[in-house]
Short mmCIF file of C-alpha atoms in Angstrom, two decimals:
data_model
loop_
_atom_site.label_atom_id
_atom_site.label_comp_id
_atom_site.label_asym_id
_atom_site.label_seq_id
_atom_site.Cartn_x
_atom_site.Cartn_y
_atom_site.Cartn_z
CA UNK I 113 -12.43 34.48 -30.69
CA UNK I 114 -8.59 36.20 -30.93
CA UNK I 115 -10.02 39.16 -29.07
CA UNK I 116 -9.06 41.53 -32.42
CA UNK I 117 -11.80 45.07 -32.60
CA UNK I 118 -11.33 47.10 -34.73
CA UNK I 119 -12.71 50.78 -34.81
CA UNK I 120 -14.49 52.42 -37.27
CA UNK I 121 -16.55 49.42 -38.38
CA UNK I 122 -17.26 51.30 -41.46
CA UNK I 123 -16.37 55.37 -42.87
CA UNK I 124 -17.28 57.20 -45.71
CA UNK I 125 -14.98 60.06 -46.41
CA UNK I 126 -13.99 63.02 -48.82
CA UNK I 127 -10.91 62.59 -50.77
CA UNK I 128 -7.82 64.24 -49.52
CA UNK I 129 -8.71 63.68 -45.79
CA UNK I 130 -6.40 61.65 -43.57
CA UNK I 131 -8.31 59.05 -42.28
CA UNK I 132 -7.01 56.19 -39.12
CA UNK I 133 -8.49 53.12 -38.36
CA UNK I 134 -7.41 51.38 -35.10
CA UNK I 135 -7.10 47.62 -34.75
CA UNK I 136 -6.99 46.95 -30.75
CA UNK I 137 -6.08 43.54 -29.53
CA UNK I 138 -6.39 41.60 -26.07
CA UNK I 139 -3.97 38.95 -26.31
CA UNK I 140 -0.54 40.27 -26.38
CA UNK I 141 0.06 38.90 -29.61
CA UNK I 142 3.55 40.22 -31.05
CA UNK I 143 2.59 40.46 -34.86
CA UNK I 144 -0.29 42.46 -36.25
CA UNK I 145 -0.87 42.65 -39.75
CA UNK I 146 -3.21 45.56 -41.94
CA UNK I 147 -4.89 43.42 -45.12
CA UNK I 148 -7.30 45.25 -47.50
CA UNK I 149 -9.55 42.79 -49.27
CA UNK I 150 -10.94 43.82 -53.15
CA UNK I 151 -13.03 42.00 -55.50
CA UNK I 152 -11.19 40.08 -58.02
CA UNK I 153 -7.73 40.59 -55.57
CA UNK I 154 -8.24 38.59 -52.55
CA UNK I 155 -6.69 39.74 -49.25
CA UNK I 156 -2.96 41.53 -49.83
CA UNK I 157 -0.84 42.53 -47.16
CA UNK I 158 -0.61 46.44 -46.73
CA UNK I 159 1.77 46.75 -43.38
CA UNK I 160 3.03 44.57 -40.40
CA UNK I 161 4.63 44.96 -37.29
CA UNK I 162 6.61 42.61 -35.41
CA UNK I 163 6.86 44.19 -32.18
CA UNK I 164 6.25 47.89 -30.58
CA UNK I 165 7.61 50.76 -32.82
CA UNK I 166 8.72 47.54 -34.98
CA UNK I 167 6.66 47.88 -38.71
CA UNK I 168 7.76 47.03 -41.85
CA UNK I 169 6.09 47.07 -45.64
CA UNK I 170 3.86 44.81 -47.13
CA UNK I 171 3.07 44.28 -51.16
CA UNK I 172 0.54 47.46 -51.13
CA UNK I 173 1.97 49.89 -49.06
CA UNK I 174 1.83 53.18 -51.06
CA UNK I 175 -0.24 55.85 -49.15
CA UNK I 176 -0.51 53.90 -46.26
CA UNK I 177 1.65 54.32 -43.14
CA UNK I 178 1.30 52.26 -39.62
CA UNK I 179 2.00 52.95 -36.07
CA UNK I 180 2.37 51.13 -33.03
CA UNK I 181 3.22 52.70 -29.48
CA UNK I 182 1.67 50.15 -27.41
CA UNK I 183 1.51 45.91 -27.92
CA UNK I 184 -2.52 46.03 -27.99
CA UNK I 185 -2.83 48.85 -30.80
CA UNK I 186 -1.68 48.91 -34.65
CA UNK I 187 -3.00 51.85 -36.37
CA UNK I 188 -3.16 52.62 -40.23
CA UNK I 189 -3.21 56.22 -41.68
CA UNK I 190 -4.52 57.26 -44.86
CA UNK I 191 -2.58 60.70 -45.16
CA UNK I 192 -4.71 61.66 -48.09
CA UNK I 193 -7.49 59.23 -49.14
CA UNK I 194 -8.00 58.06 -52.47
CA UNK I 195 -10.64 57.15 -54.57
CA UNK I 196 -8.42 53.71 -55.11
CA UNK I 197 -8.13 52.86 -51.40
CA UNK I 198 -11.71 52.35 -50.96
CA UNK I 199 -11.72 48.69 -50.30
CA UNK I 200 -12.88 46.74 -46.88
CA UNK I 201 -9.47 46.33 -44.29
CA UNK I 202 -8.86 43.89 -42.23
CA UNK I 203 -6.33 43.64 -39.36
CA UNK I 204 -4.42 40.28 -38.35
CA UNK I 205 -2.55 39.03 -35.48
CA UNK I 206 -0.64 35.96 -35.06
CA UNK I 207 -0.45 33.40 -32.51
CA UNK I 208 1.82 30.42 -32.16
CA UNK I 209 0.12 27.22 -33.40
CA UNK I 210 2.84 24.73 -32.46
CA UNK I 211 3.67 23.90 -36.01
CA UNK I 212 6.30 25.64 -37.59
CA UNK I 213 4.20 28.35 -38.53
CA UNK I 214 1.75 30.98 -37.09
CA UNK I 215 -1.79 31.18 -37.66
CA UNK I 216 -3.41 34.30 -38.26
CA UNK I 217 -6.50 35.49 -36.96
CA UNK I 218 -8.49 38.03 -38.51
CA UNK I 219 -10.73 40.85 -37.18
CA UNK I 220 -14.14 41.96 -38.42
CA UNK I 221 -13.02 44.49 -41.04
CA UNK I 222 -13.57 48.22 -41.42
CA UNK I 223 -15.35 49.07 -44.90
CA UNK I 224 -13.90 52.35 -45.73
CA UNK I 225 -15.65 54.71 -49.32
CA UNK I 226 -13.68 57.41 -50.35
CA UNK I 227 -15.89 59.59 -52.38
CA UNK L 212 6.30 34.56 -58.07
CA UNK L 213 4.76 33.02 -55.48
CA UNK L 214 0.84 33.00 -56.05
CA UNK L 215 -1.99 30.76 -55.05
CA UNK L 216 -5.41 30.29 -57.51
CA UNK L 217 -8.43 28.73 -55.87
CA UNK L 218 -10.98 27.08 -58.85
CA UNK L 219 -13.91 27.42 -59.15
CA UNK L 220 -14.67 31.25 -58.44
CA UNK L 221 -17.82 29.95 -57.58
CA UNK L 222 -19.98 26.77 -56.90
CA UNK L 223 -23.62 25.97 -56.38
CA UNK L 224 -24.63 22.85 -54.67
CA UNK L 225 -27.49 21.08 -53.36
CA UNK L 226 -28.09 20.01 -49.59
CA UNK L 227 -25.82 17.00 -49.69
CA UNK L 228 -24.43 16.97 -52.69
CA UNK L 229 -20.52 16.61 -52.01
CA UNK L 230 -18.04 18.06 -53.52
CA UNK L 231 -13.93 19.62 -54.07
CA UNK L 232 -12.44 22.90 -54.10
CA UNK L 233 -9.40 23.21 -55.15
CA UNK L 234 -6.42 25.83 -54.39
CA UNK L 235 -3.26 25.43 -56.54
CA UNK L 236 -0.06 27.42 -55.83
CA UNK L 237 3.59 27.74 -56.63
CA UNK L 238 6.26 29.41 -54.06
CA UNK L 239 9.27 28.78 -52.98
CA UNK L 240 9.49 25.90 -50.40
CA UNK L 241 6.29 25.96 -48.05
CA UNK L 242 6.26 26.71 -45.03
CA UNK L 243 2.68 26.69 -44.29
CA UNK L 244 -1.31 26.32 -46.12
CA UNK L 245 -4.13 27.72 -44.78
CA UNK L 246 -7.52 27.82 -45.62
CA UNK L 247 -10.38 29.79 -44.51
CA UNK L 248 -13.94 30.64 -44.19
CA UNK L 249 -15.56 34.13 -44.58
CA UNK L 250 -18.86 35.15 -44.41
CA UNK L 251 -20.29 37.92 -45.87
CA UNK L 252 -19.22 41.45 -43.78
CA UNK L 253 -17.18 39.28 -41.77
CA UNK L 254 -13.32 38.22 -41.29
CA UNK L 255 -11.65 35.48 -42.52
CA UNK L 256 -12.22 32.40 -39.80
CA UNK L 257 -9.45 29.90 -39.25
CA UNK L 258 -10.40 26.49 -40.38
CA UNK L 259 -6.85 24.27 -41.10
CA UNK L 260 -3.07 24.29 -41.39
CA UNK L 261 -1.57 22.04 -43.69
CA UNK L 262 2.03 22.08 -43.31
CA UNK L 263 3.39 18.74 -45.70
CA UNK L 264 2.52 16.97 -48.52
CA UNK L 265 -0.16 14.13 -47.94
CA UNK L 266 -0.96 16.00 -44.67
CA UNK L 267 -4.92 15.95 -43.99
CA UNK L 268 -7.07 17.80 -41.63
CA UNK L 269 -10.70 17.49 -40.91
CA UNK L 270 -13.75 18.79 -39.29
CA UNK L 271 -17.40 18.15 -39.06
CA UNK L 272 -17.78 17.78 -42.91
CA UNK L 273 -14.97 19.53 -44.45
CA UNK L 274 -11.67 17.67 -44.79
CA UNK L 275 -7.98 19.63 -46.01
CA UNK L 276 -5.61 17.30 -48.08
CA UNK L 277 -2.63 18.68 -49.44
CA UNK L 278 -0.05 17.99 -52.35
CA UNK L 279 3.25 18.80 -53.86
CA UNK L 280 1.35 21.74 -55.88
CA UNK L 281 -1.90 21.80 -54.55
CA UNK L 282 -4.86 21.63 -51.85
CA UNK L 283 -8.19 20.03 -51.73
CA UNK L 284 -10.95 21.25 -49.52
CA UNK L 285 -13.84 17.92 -49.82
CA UNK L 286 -17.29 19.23 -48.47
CA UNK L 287 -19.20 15.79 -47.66
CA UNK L 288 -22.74 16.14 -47.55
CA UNK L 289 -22.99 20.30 -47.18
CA UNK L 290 -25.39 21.88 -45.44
CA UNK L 291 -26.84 25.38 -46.10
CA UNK L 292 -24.93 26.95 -43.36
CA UNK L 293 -22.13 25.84 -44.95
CA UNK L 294 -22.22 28.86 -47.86
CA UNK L 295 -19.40 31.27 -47.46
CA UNK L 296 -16.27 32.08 -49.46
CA UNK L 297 -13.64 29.62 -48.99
CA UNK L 298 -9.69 31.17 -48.80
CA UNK L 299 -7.20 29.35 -49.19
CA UNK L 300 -3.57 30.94 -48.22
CA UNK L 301 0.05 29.81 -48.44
CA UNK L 302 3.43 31.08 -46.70
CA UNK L 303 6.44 30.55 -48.46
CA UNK L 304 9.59 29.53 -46.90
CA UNK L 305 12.08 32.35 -48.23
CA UNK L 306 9.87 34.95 -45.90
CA UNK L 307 11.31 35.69 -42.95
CA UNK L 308 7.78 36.74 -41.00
CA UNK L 309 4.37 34.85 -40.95
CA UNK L 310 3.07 36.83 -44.14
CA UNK L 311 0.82 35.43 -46.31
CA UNK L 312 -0.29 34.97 -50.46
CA UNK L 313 -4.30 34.91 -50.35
CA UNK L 314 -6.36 33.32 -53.27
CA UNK L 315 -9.45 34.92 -54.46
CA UNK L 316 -11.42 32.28 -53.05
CA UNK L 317 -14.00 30.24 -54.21
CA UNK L 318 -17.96 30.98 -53.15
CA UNK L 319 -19.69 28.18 -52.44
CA UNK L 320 -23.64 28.58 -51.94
CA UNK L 321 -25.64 25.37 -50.58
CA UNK L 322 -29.48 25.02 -51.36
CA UNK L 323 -31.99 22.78 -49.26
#
């Protein structure tokens, strides 16, 4: 367990409405990654930060921004939900493995409809 | 372009009756393979890291082998609780951060 929650588990929503989910971690992990997960798409990498206030883009960041003010939190806003982000995200962190790589470990996913 | 395909989408097997998954990719240099489990409304779980060619991971009765150009999950003598979606992952060298190409994953559903 990589102590990863992440709040809403699951929200339905109008389109046009901002919208946040929180990913909220334990372990003082420096990365954190947002992933949304289709059918036919596999997970893709929407945002990732590297460090407080540190966040870059991933391959599907249009309409998405990120935030991160403290180590244990990495937000993702929906300024105006589509129809098209409907999908189930997941959040990541990563934590040294001793090879010369990190592993990531995943949280439980927030299933998000945009109606 | 870097991009990983797992075959088949999906496989049906009988209480043990083993079998292969396979997860092909091309990128540039590899730095890392991963593959994972997921079950249904649930994360991805960590299973292995393969980081070289004829590199080889195991446990209880899944075992990771990796190539040049592709990995082999072997499922000896499944077990119902063994259905999930397999992922398999890969991290290129020429990224600077620990981001990761996903595969669509291959469903694997075991019957007593």
């Amino acid at each position: 367990d990589a102590g990863i929650t992440q709040s809403p588990r699951h929200k339905v929503t109008e389109t046009g409405t901002p919208v946040t989910l929180r990913c909220h971690q334990t372990e003082n992990h420096r990365y954190m990654y947002w992933y949304r997960q289709d059918p036919g798409h596999g997970l893709r990498l929407i945002h990732y930060s590297y460090g407080v206030k540190d966040t870059d883009k991933g391959e599907v960041s249009d309409g998405y921004s990120v935030s991160r003010s403290k180590t244990e939190d990495f937000l993702l806003t929906l300024e105006s939900a589509t129809s098209s982000q409907t999908s189930v995200y997941f959040c990541a962190i990563s934590e040294r493995s001793g090879g010369s790589t990190d592993t990531q470990y995943f949280g439980p996913g927030t299933r998000l409809t945009v109606l | 372009e870097d991009q990983v395909t797992q075959s088949p989408e999906a496989l049906r097997l009988q209480e043990g009756e083993s079998s292969s998954l396979n997860c092909s990719y091309t990128v540039s240099g590899l730095r890392g393979l991963f593959w994972y489990r997921q079950d249904p409304g649930k994360g991805p779980e960590f299973l292995f890291t393969l980081y070289s060619a004829g590199e080889e991971k195991e446990k209880e009765r899944l075992k990771a082998t990796l190539t040049k150009k592709e990995s082999f999950l072997h499922i000896t003598a499944p077990k119902p609780e063994d259905s999930a979606t397999y992922l398999c992952a890969v991290q290129p060298r020429s990224y600077n951060t620990d981001k990761l190409i996903f595969g669509t994953g291959t469903r694997l559903q075991v019957f007593p």
